[in-house]
């Protein structure tokens, strides 16, 4: 038995300095379960170092295993809840084997099929889009919603939830290919390629009265352009999903919005964990009825994980970045 791990090098100058090394075989303790990862999520935000991300209390340090959510199979169990052979979703880190005490782990729902969907559309990113629009922003039928990173998992879900609820969704993507996918498969009404089109004039053209909601997945210059260009309608809501370090309140001040003209709503997916059942009921039904599309960007084996993570950090992934692990 081996246990390959992706670590931030002990001598790393930045989170992108990664190595794949054999780790210890974890020992099963009382109440614990030994799990083998089958799918791992690749999330650039998990590599934001401690103290620099506004919404992540702890981040990895040099020498740490890269944090990752995974779908794992229970190989041995001394846990009261999870049994051998069961598939569970848990924070296992980017490694082949892990031991968990079962806290914060969830059994894979039978509707989360294929299992990779539990890390994407039918998992935390999809749940963030669902509650961000419906609970936080109070989406209403007939509204116009703008979504950045429209071809990524949270963006695609946000656009599709908006459409299912009778709103019109316009996307922003990083390439023509991403935008074509967002329109053709996630059925956005339109999508702007932020690299080749004039964002400001296209936003004005697609929503002359302004957007009711902006679901922000990218932060940075896209968020700045949307705010500086006054593309929100009065009463507009901005759902801040990106964990990038921006100061949207300062951007609003600089753009001279009137007080309370638009609301800034910070999304924290973990705060909706207790409503996971509600989300899964809707999302699994929509997925089963072919009303939701999501693209996956999959590589095989942990050896390929660092390159895949670096690609996602540059925003070059096209779909939900995932690692599939064999037996
Ligand atoms: N709120 C929460 O509790 C919570 C929890 C976890 C994660 N998140 C955040 O949710 C957001 C969506 O997650 P996701 O998995 O769907 O997407 P993601 O792949 O992490 O989103 C990143 C995307 O941002 C866009 N982007 C814009 N400017 C960029 C730049 N300068 N460098 C790199 N990328 C840039 C790229 O998409 P385009 O090329 O299409 O523009 C890129 O693919 C992420 O920002 C993630 O950090 C939120």
mmCIF file of C-alpha atoms and ligand atoms in Angstrom:
data_model
loop_
_atom_site.group_PDB
_atom_site.id
_atom_site.type_symbol
_atom_site.label_atom_id
_atom_site.label_comp_id
_atom_site.label_asym_id
_atom_site.label_seq_id
_atom_site.Cartn_x
_atom_site.Cartn_y
_atom_site.Cartn_z
ATOM 1 C CA UNK A 1 0.000 0.000 0.000
ATOM 2 C CA UNK A 2 1.288 3.499 -0.797
ATOM 3 C CA UNK A 3 -0.011 6.946 -0.001
ATOM 4 C CA UNK A 4 1.086 9.601 -2.467
ATOM 5 C CA UNK A 5 0.466 13.171 -1.313
ATOM 6 C CA UNK A 6 0.638 16.594 -2.966
ATOM 7 C CA UNK A 7 2.465 18.954 -0.614
ATOM 8 C CA UNK A 8 3.538 22.551 -0.711
ATOM 9 C CA UNK A 9 7.337 22.189 -0.700
ATOM 10 C CA UNK A 10 8.848 22.890 2.741
ATOM 11 C CA UNK A 11 11.089 25.501 1.084
ATOM 12 C CA UNK A 12 8.276 26.972 -1.022
ATOM 13 C CA UNK A 13 8.251 30.664 -1.761
ATOM 14 C CA UNK A 14 4.624 30.465 -2.934
ATOM 15 C CA UNK A 15 1.659 28.094 -2.945
ATOM 16 C CA UNK A 16 2.478 27.103 -6.528
ATOM 17 C CA UNK A 17 5.689 25.331 -5.448
ATOM 18 C CA UNK A 18 4.305 21.805 -5.121
ATOM 19 C CA UNK A 19 5.711 18.274 -4.901
ATOM 20 C CA UNK A 20 4.227 14.789 -5.093
ATOM 21 C CA UNK A 21 5.797 12.625 -2.390
ATOM 22 C CA UNK A 22 5.031 9.336 -0.629
ATOM 23 C CA UNK A 23 3.379 9.987 2.718
ATOM 24 C CA UNK A 24 2.868 7.743 5.729
ATOM 25 C CA UNK A 25 0.117 5.138 5.674
ATOM 26 C CA UNK A 26 -2.382 6.660 8.120
ATOM 27 C CA UNK A 27 -3.223 4.559 11.221
ATOM 28 C CA UNK A 28 -6.788 3.805 12.057
ATOM 29 C CA UNK A 29 -7.784 5.134 15.467
ATOM 30 C CA UNK A 30 -10.865 4.414 17.599
ATOM 31 C CA UNK A 31 -13.924 6.052 16.070
ATOM 32 C CA UNK A 32 -12.078 6.640 12.810
ATOM 33 C CA UNK A 33 -12.271 5.289 9.283
ATOM 34 C CA UNK A 34 -9.542 4.656 6.719
ATOM 35 C CA UNK A 35 -10.585 6.035 3.343
ATOM 36 C CA UNK A 36 -9.224 5.853 -0.203
ATOM 37 C CA UNK A 37 -9.819 8.873 -2.421
ATOM 38 C CA UNK A 38 -11.585 8.157 -5.719
ATOM 39 C CA UNK A 39 -12.133 11.783 -6.794
ATOM 40 C CA UNK A 40 -10.424 14.955 -5.574
ATOM 41 C CA UNK A 41 -11.529 18.523 -6.195
ATOM 42 C CA UNK A 42 -8.941 21.022 -7.420
ATOM 43 C CA UNK A 43 -9.672 24.384 -5.827
ATOM 44 C CA UNK A 44 -7.161 27.210 -6.250
ATOM 45 C CA UNK A 45 -8.672 29.047 -3.270
ATOM 46 C CA UNK A 46 -7.520 26.269 -0.901
ATOM 47 C CA UNK A 47 -3.928 27.273 -1.592
ATOM 48 C CA UNK A 48 -4.358 30.824 -0.392
ATOM 49 C CA UNK A 49 -1.831 31.011 2.474
ATOM 50 C CA UNK A 50 -2.944 31.543 6.085
ATOM 51 C CA UNK A 51 -3.956 35.047 7.012
ATOM 52 C CA UNK A 52 -4.369 36.405 3.482
ATOM 53 C CA UNK A 53 -7.854 35.120 2.569
ATOM 54 C CA UNK A 54 -10.653 37.067 4.157
ATOM 55 C CA UNK A 55 -12.925 34.077 4.560
ATOM 56 C CA UNK A 56 -10.624 31.158 5.186
ATOM 57 C CA UNK A 57 -9.359 31.118 8.768
ATOM 58 C CA UNK A 58 -6.544 28.701 8.025
ATOM 59 C CA UNK A 59 -4.616 28.126 4.862
ATOM 60 C CA UNK A 60 -1.821 25.712 4.072
ATOM 61 C CA UNK A 61 1.785 26.429 5.048
ATOM 62 C CA UNK A 62 5.004 25.200 3.443
ATOM 63 C CA UNK A 63 5.251 21.447 4.073
ATOM 64 C CA UNK A 64 1.462 20.971 4.356
ATOM 65 C CA UNK A 65 -0.623 18.676 2.171
ATOM 66 C CA UNK A 66 -2.759 20.734 -0.224
ATOM 67 C CA UNK A 67 -6.313 20.828 1.198
ATOM 68 C CA UNK A 68 -8.928 19.154 -0.984
ATOM 69 C CA UNK A 69 -12.451 17.874 -0.798
ATOM 70 C CA UNK A 70 -12.802 14.302 -2.030
ATOM 71 C CA UNK A 71 -15.157 11.463 -2.679
ATOM 72 C CA UNK A 72 -13.606 8.512 -0.846
ATOM 73 C CA UNK A 73 -14.352 4.860 -0.271
ATOM 74 C CA UNK A 74 -14.260 3.548 3.301
ATOM 75 C CA UNK A 75 -11.669 0.731 3.439
ATOM 76 C CA UNK A 76 -11.782 0.048 7.190
ATOM 77 C CA UNK A 77 -14.057 1.508 9.818
ATOM 78 C CA UNK A 78 -14.268 1.828 13.573
ATOM 79 C CA UNK A 79 -16.793 4.605 13.104
ATOM 80 C CA UNK A 80 -20.393 4.360 14.323
ATOM 81 C CA UNK A 81 -21.844 6.081 11.256
ATOM 82 C CA UNK A 82 -19.807 5.089 8.210
ATOM 83 C CA UNK A 83 -19.262 1.485 7.136
ATOM 84 C CA UNK A 84 -16.777 -0.353 4.900
ATOM 85 C CA UNK A 85 -17.513 0.099 1.197
ATOM 86 C CA UNK A 86 -19.515 3.293 1.710
ATOM 87 C CA UNK A 87 -18.681 6.384 -0.382
ATOM 88 C CA UNK A 88 -18.239 9.556 1.632
ATOM 89 C CA UNK A 89 -17.533 13.193 0.798
ATOM 90 C CA UNK A 90 -14.950 14.698 3.125
ATOM 91 C CA UNK A 91 -11.990 17.044 3.434
ATOM 92 C CA UNK A 92 -9.305 14.427 2.880
ATOM 93 C CA UNK A 93 -6.534 16.604 1.464
ATOM 94 C CA UNK A 94 -4.768 15.922 -1.822
ATOM 95 C CA UNK A 95 -3.637 12.387 -0.964
ATOM 96 C CA UNK A 96 -4.561 8.807 -1.775
ATOM 97 C CA UNK A 97 -5.361 7.597 1.761
ATOM 98 C CA UNK A 98 -6.672 9.410 4.800
ATOM 99 C CA UNK A 99 -8.134 8.714 8.216
ATOM 100 C CA UNK A 100 -11.206 10.654 9.313
ATOM 101 C CA UNK A 101 -13.250 10.703 12.498
ATOM 102 C CA UNK A 102 -16.339 11.256 10.341
ATOM 103 C CA UNK A 103 -17.020 14.792 11.577
ATOM 104 C CA UNK A 104 -17.949 17.062 8.642
ATOM 105 C CA UNK A 105 -18.157 13.982 6.379
ATOM 106 C CA UNK A 106 -21.344 13.262 4.407
ATOM 107 C CA UNK A 107 -22.439 10.012 2.850
ATOM 108 C CA UNK A 108 -22.660 10.256 -0.920
ATOM 109 C CA UNK A 109 -26.331 10.727 -1.841
ATOM 110 C CA UNK A 110 -27.543 8.120 -4.374
ATOM 111 C CA UNK A 111 -28.624 10.982 -6.637
ATOM 112 C CA UNK A 112 -25.057 12.345 -6.713
ATOM 113 C CA UNK A 113 -24.261 10.192 -9.718
ATOM 114 C CA UNK A 114 -21.693 10.065 -11.211
ATOM 115 C CA UNK A 115 -19.860 10.510 -7.884
ATOM 116 C CA UNK A 116 -17.788 13.417 -9.266
ATOM 117 C CA UNK A 117 -20.923 15.595 -9.232
ATOM 118 C CA UNK A 118 -20.686 15.610 -5.412
ATOM 119 C CA UNK A 119 -17.620 17.853 -5.802
ATOM 120 C CA UNK A 120 -19.228 20.095 -8.396
ATOM 121 C CA UNK A 121 -22.718 20.828 -9.588
ATOM 122 C CA UNK A 122 -24.362 18.684 -6.861
ATOM 123 C CA UNK A 123 -21.749 19.603 -4.236
ATOM 124 C CA UNK A 124 -20.534 22.742 -2.421
ATOM 125 C CA UNK A 125 -19.945 24.960 -5.502
ATOM 126 C CA UNK A 126 -23.425 24.184 -6.845
ATOM 127 C CA UNK A 127 -24.942 24.663 -3.404
ATOM 128 C CA UNK A 128 -23.247 28.063 -3.113
ATOM 129 C CA UNK A 129 -24.785 29.186 -6.400
ATOM 130 C CA UNK A 130 -28.211 27.881 -5.375
ATOM 131 C CA UNK A 131 -28.377 29.568 -1.969
ATOM 132 C CA UNK A 132 -26.424 32.611 -3.107
ATOM 133 C CA UNK A 133 -29.133 33.421 -5.635
ATOM 134 C CA UNK A 134 -32.256 32.109 -3.920
ATOM 135 C CA UNK A 135 -31.640 32.738 -0.212
ATOM 136 C CA UNK A 136 -29.060 35.533 -0.119
ATOM 137 C CA UNK A 137 -30.024 37.622 -3.142
ATOM 138 C CA UNK A 138 -33.732 36.697 -3.131
ATOM 139 C CA UNK A 139 -33.877 36.134 -6.908
ATOM 140 C CA UNK A 140 -37.251 36.917 -8.480
ATOM 141 C CA UNK A 141 -38.716 35.739 -11.802
ATOM 142 C CA UNK A 142 -38.186 38.293 -14.561
ATOM 143 C CA UNK A 143 -34.907 39.636 -13.151
ATOM 144 C CA UNK A 144 -31.681 39.881 -15.137
ATOM 145 C CA UNK A 145 -28.662 38.187 -13.591
ATOM 146 C CA UNK A 146 -25.013 38.639 -14.551
ATOM 147 C CA UNK A 147 -22.613 35.763 -13.737
ATOM 148 C CA UNK A 148 -18.822 35.781 -14.082
ATOM 149 C CA UNK A 149 -16.817 32.606 -14.858
ATOM 150 C CA UNK A 150 -19.994 31.311 -16.477
ATOM 151 C CA UNK A 151 -18.425 28.081 -17.744
ATOM 152 C CA UNK A 152 -17.022 27.116 -14.339
ATOM 153 C CA UNK A 153 -19.060 25.053 -11.949
ATOM 154 C CA UNK A 154 -20.451 27.777 -9.653
ATOM 155 C CA UNK A 155 -21.067 30.103 -12.595
ATOM 156 C CA UNK A 156 -22.806 27.462 -14.695
ATOM 157 C CA UNK A 157 -25.010 26.515 -11.751
ATOM 158 C CA UNK A 158 -25.884 30.154 -11.016
ATOM 159 C CA UNK A 159 -26.938 30.753 -14.639
ATOM 160 C CA UNK A 160 -29.037 27.599 -14.733
ATOM 161 C CA UNK A 161 -30.744 28.233 -11.373
ATOM 162 C CA UNK A 162 -31.581 31.744 -12.599
ATOM 163 C CA UNK A 163 -33.106 30.401 -15.811
ATOM 164 C CA UNK A 164 -35.058 27.642 -14.046
ATOM 165 C CA UNK A 165 -36.513 30.293 -11.724
ATOM 166 C CA UNK A 166 -37.663 32.452 -14.630
ATOM 167 C CA UNK A 167 -34.826 34.992 -14.703
ATOM 168 C CA UNK A 168 -32.537 35.916 -17.609
ATOM 169 C CA UNK A 169 -28.861 35.020 -17.211
ATOM 170 C CA UNK A 170 -25.947 36.721 -18.958
ATOM 171 C CA UNK A 171 -22.466 35.267 -18.505
ATOM 172 C CA UNK A 172 -18.883 36.499 -18.635
ATOM 173 C CA UNK A 173 -16.167 33.989 -19.559
ATOM 174 C CA UNK A 174 -12.424 33.922 -20.202
ATOM 175 C CA UNK A 175 -12.545 32.689 -23.805
ATOM 176 C CA UNK A 176 -14.829 32.312 -26.811
ATOM 177 C CA UNK A 177 -14.884 28.556 -26.215
ATOM 178 C CA UNK A 178 -16.057 28.994 -22.597
ATOM 179 C CA UNK A 179 -18.733 31.467 -23.687
ATOM 180 C CA UNK A 180 -19.997 29.206 -26.470
ATOM 181 C CA UNK A 181 -20.335 26.370 -23.942
ATOM 182 C CA UNK A 182 -22.178 28.631 -21.477
ATOM 183 C CA UNK A 183 -24.745 29.616 -24.111
ATOM 184 C CA UNK A 184 -25.115 26.231 -25.795
ATOM 185 C CA UNK A 185 -25.037 23.913 -22.789
ATOM 186 C CA UNK A 186 -25.777 25.987 -19.667
ATOM 187 C CA UNK A 187 -28.274 27.988 -21.751
ATOM 188 C CA UNK A 188 -27.235 31.504 -20.768
ATOM 189 C CA UNK A 189 -29.056 34.109 -22.876
ATOM 190 C CA UNK A 190 -25.693 35.633 -23.792
ATOM 191 C CA UNK A 191 -22.048 35.464 -22.743
ATOM 192 C CA UNK A 192 -19.254 38.026 -23.080
ATOM 193 C CA UNK A 193 -15.665 36.971 -23.684
ATOM 194 C CA UNK A 194 -13.846 39.225 -21.220
ATOM 195 C CA UNK A 195 -10.571 38.911 -23.159
ATOM 196 C CA UNK A 196 -11.671 39.828 -26.663
ATOM 197 C CA UNK A 197 -14.821 41.910 -26.260
ATOM 198 C CA UNK A 198 -15.407 45.357 -24.820
ATOM 199 C CA UNK A 199 -16.958 44.359 -21.511
ATOM 200 C CA UNK A 200 -18.533 47.728 -20.688
ATOM 201 C CA UNK A 201 -20.262 48.267 -24.014
ATOM 202 C CA UNK A 202 -21.468 44.654 -24.252
ATOM 203 C CA UNK A 203 -22.911 44.804 -20.718
ATOM 204 C CA UNK A 204 -24.752 48.005 -21.623
ATOM 205 C CA UNK A 205 -26.028 46.422 -24.843
ATOM 206 C CA UNK A 206 -27.262 43.212 -23.147
ATOM 207 C CA UNK A 207 -28.869 44.948 -20.145
ATOM 208 C CA UNK A 208 -29.553 48.627 -20.925
ATOM 209 C CA UNK A 209 -31.510 49.011 -17.666
ATOM 210 C CA UNK A 210 -28.732 47.344 -15.657
ATOM 211 C CA UNK A 211 -28.530 43.993 -13.905
ATOM 212 C CA UNK A 212 -30.638 43.125 -10.864
ATOM 213 C CA UNK A 213 -28.046 40.685 -9.539
ATOM 214 C CA UNK A 214 -24.346 40.210 -10.204
ATOM 215 C CA UNK A 215 -23.095 36.785 -9.075
ATOM 216 C CA UNK A 216 -19.347 37.345 -8.794
ATOM 217 C CA UNK A 217 -17.088 34.287 -9.119
ATOM 218 C CA UNK A 218 -13.916 35.982 -10.234
ATOM 219 C CA UNK A 219 -13.412 39.225 -8.292
ATOM 220 C CA UNK A 220 -10.515 41.384 -9.507
ATOM 221 C CA UNK A 221 -10.780 43.407 -12.674
ATOM 222 C CA UNK A 222 -14.166 41.936 -13.709
ATOM 223 C CA UNK A 223 -15.785 43.000 -10.429
ATOM 224 C CA UNK A 224 -14.127 46.381 -10.740
ATOM 225 C CA UNK A 225 -15.369 46.871 -14.317
ATOM 226 C CA UNK A 226 -18.961 45.927 -13.400
ATOM 227 C CA UNK A 227 -19.018 48.352 -10.472
ATOM 228 C CA UNK A 228 -17.095 51.213 -12.081
ATOM 229 C CA UNK A 229 -19.347 51.035 -15.163
ATOM 230 C CA UNK A 230 -22.547 51.300 -13.059
ATOM 231 C CA UNK A 231 -23.967 48.122 -14.559
ATOM 232 C CA UNK A 232 -26.213 47.399 -11.555
ATOM 233 C CA UNK A 233 -29.818 48.579 -11.632
ATOM 234 C CA UNK A 234 -31.034 50.543 -8.598
ATOM 235 C CA UNK A 235 -31.828 47.982 -5.877
ATOM 236 C CA UNK A 236 -29.237 45.643 -7.394
ATOM 237 C CA UNK A 237 -27.539 42.941 -5.360
ATOM 238 C CA UNK A 238 -23.973 41.706 -5.713
ATOM 239 C CA UNK A 239 -23.337 38.177 -4.469
ATOM 240 C CA UNK A 240 -19.649 37.956 -3.600
ATOM 241 C CA UNK A 241 -18.690 34.331 -4.102
ATOM 242 C CA UNK A 242 -15.051 34.794 -5.057
ATOM 243 C CA UNK A 243 -12.586 34.493 -2.193
ATOM 244 C CA UNK A 244 -10.146 36.852 -3.897
ATOM 245 C CA UNK A 245 -9.106 39.821 -1.806
ATOM 246 C CA UNK A 246 -11.119 42.712 -3.128
ATOM 247 C CA UNK A 247 -12.646 45.636 -1.325
ATOM 248 C CA UNK A 248 -16.018 45.962 -3.073
ATOM 249 C CA UNK A 249 -17.259 48.583 -0.605
ATOM 250 C CA UNK A 250 -14.327 50.783 -1.627
ATOM 251 C CA UNK A 251 -15.066 50.079 -5.312
ATOM 252 C CA UNK A 252 -18.670 51.202 -4.762
ATOM 253 C CA UNK A 253 -17.507 54.377 -3.031
ATOM 254 C CA UNK A 254 -15.073 55.134 -5.845
ATOM 255 C CA UNK A 255 -17.827 54.604 -8.430
ATOM 256 C CA UNK A 256 -19.994 57.088 -6.486
ATOM 257 C CA UNK A 257 -23.054 54.893 -6.009
ATOM 258 C CA UNK A 258 -25.732 56.474 -3.821
ATOM 259 C CA UNK A 259 -25.921 54.962 -0.304
ATOM 260 C CA UNK A 260 -27.952 51.709 -0.364
ATOM 261 C CA UNK A 261 -28.315 51.885 -4.163
ATOM 262 C CA UNK A 262 -26.830 48.375 -4.407
ATOM 263 C CA UNK A 263 -26.250 45.740 -1.723
ATOM 264 C CA UNK A 264 -23.067 43.748 -1.218
ATOM 265 C CA UNK A 265 -23.847 40.207 -0.082
ATOM 266 C CA UNK A 266 -20.953 38.023 1.044
ATOM 267 C CA UNK A 267 -21.637 34.327 0.359
ATOM 268 C CA UNK A 268 -20.306 31.707 2.776
ATOM 269 C CA UNK A 269 -21.280 28.282 1.505
ATOM 270 C CA UNK A 270 -20.614 26.588 4.875
ATOM 271 C CA UNK A 271 -23.407 28.646 6.422
ATOM 272 C CA UNK A 272 -25.918 26.722 4.290
ATOM 273 C CA UNK A 273 -24.615 23.246 5.105
ATOM 274 C CA UNK A 274 -27.623 22.570 7.370
ATOM 275 C CA UNK A 275 -29.879 23.120 4.322
ATOM 276 C CA UNK A 276 -27.967 20.648 2.115
ATOM 277 C CA UNK A 277 -31.025 18.347 1.879
ATOM 278 C CA UNK A 278 -33.166 21.143 0.444
ATOM 279 C CA UNK A 279 -30.520 21.905 -2.188
ATOM 280 C CA UNK A 280 -29.987 18.247 -3.133
ATOM 281 C CA UNK A 281 -33.717 17.625 -3.536
ATOM 282 C CA UNK A 282 -34.029 20.387 -6.144
ATOM 283 C CA UNK A 283 -30.649 19.987 -7.805
ATOM 284 C CA UNK A 284 -30.863 16.192 -8.198
ATOM 285 C CA UNK A 285 -34.350 16.504 -9.680
ATOM 286 C CA UNK A 286 -33.181 19.173 -12.149
ATOM 287 C CA UNK A 287 -30.070 17.165 -13.031
ATOM 288 C CA UNK A 288 -32.149 14.003 -13.580
ATOM 289 C CA UNK A 289 -34.478 15.957 -15.876
ATOM 290 C CA UNK A 290 -31.488 17.206 -17.963
ATOM 291 C CA UNK A 291 -32.046 20.791 -16.840
ATOM 292 C CA UNK A 292 -28.481 21.224 -15.521
ATOM 293 C CA UNK A 293 -25.218 20.940 -17.436
ATOM 294 C CA UNK A 294 -21.694 21.009 -16.096
ATOM 295 C CA UNK A 295 -18.368 20.410 -17.774
ATOM 296 C CA UNK A 296 -15.609 18.551 -15.950
ATOM 297 C CA UNK A 297 -11.893 19.015 -16.567
ATOM 298 C CA UNK A 298 -10.444 15.688 -15.353
ATOM 299 C CA UNK A 299 -6.893 14.345 -15.045
ATOM 300 C CA UNK A 300 -5.919 10.864 -13.876
ATOM 301 C CA UNK A 301 -3.628 10.239 -10.907
ATOM 302 C CA UNK A 302 -2.027 12.398 -8.235
ATOM 303 C CA UNK A 303 1.158 12.738 -10.288
ATOM 304 C CA UNK A 304 -0.785 15.111 -12.559
ATOM 305 C CA UNK A 305 -2.366 17.098 -9.734
ATOM 306 C CA UNK A 306 0.209 19.937 -9.413
ATOM 307 C CA UNK A 307 -0.019 20.859 -13.108
ATOM 308 C CA UNK A 308 -3.807 20.716 -12.926
ATOM 309 C CA UNK A 309 -3.872 22.949 -9.845
ATOM 310 C CA UNK A 310 -1.515 25.470 -11.464
ATOM 311 C CA UNK A 311 -3.679 25.529 -14.578
ATOM 312 C CA UNK A 312 -6.744 26.262 -12.429
ATOM 313 C CA UNK A 313 -4.848 28.999 -10.553
ATOM 314 C CA UNK A 314 -4.254 30.714 -13.909
ATOM 315 C CA UNK A 315 -7.981 30.406 -14.690
ATOM 316 C CA UNK A 316 -7.220 28.136 -17.657
ATOM 317 C CA UNK A 317 -9.436 25.248 -16.532
ATOM 318 C CA UNK A 318 -12.471 24.686 -18.705
ATOM 319 C CA UNK A 319 -15.036 23.101 -16.388
ATOM 320 C CA UNK A 320 -14.788 21.720 -12.870
ATOM 321 C CA UNK A 321 -11.130 20.706 -12.308
ATOM 322 C CA UNK A 322 -10.958 17.217 -10.810
ATOM 323 C CA UNK A 323 -8.508 14.375 -10.250
ATOM 324 C CA UNK A 324 -9.644 10.794 -10.703
ATOM 325 C CA UNK A 325 -7.735 8.147 -8.766
ATOM 326 C CA UNK A 326 -7.641 4.477 -9.755
ATOM 327 C CA UNK A 327 -7.533 1.549 -7.337
HETATM 328 N N1 LIG B 1 -18.245 31.734 -1.055
HETATM 329 C C1 LIG B 1 -17.687 30.649 -0.596
HETATM 330 O O1 LIG B 1 -17.962 30.170 0.521
HETATM 331 C C2 LIG B 1 -16.685 29.968 -1.469
HETATM 332 C C3 LIG B 1 -16.105 28.756 -1.076
HETATM 333 C C4 LIG B 1 -15.200 28.179 -1.937
HETATM 334 C C5 LIG B 1 -14.878 28.782 -3.154
HETATM 335 N N2 LIG B 1 -15.455 29.958 -3.505
HETATM 336 C C6 LIG B 1 -15.161 30.676 -4.756
HETATM 337 O O2 LIG B 1 -16.166 30.436 -5.695
HETATM 338 C C7 LIG B 1 -15.717 30.898 -6.968
HETATM 339 C C8 LIG B 1 -16.213 29.967 -8.031
HETATM 340 O O3 LIG B 1 -15.622 28.731 -7.902
HETATM 341 P P1 LIG B 1 -15.489 27.810 -9.199
HETATM 342 O O4 LIG B 1 -14.899 26.500 -8.740
HETATM 343 O O5 LIG B 1 -16.722 27.816 -9.995
HETATM 344 O O6 LIG B 1 -14.484 28.615 -10.103
HETATM 345 P P2 LIG B 1 -12.939 28.850 -10.155
HETATM 346 O O7 LIG B 1 -12.481 27.984 -11.233
HETATM 347 O O8 LIG B 1 -12.201 28.735 -8.881
HETATM 348 O O9 LIG B 1 -13.010 30.388 -10.591
HETATM 349 C C9 LIG B 1 -11.894 31.062 -11.033
HETATM 350 C C10 LIG B 1 -12.187 31.680 -12.392
HETATM 351 O O10 LIG B 1 -12.074 33.069 -12.275
HETATM 352 C C11 LIG B 1 -11.879 33.604 -13.572
HETATM 353 N N3 LIG B 1 -10.860 34.642 -13.516
HETATM 354 C C12 LIG B 1 -11.109 35.954 -13.727
HETATM 355 N N4 LIG B 1 -9.984 36.654 -13.626
HETATM 356 C C13 LIG B 1 -9.005 35.782 -13.326
HETATM 357 C C14 LIG B 1 -7.611 35.912 -13.095
HETATM 358 N N5 LIG B 1 -6.983 37.094 -13.143
HETATM 359 N N6 LIG B 1 -6.895 34.798 -12.788
HETATM 360 C C15 LIG B 1 -7.495 33.587 -12.720
HETATM 361 N N7 LIG B 1 -8.815 33.404 -12.937
HETATM 362 C C16 LIG B 1 -9.561 34.484 -13.246
HETATM 363 C C17 LIG B 1 -11.537 32.431 -14.479
HETATM 364 O O11 LIG B 1 -12.714 32.111 -15.236
HETATM 365 P P3 LIG B 1 -12.970 32.761 -16.682
HETATM 366 O O12 LIG B 1 -11.786 32.401 -17.489
HETATM 367 O O13 LIG B 1 -14.226 32.127 -17.177
HETATM 368 O O14 LIG B 1 -13.143 34.231 -16.471
HETATM 369 C C18 LIG B 1 -11.267 31.312 -13.484
HETATM 370 O O15 LIG B 1 -11.501 30.046 -14.042
HETATM 371 C C19 LIG B 1 -14.202 30.939 -6.873
HETATM 372 O O16 LIG B 1 -13.809 32.292 -6.896
HETATM 373 C C20 LIG B 1 -13.905 30.308 -5.518
HETATM 374 O O17 LIG B 1 -12.776 30.884 -4.938
HETATM 375 C C21 LIG B 1 -16.374 30.538 -2.676
#
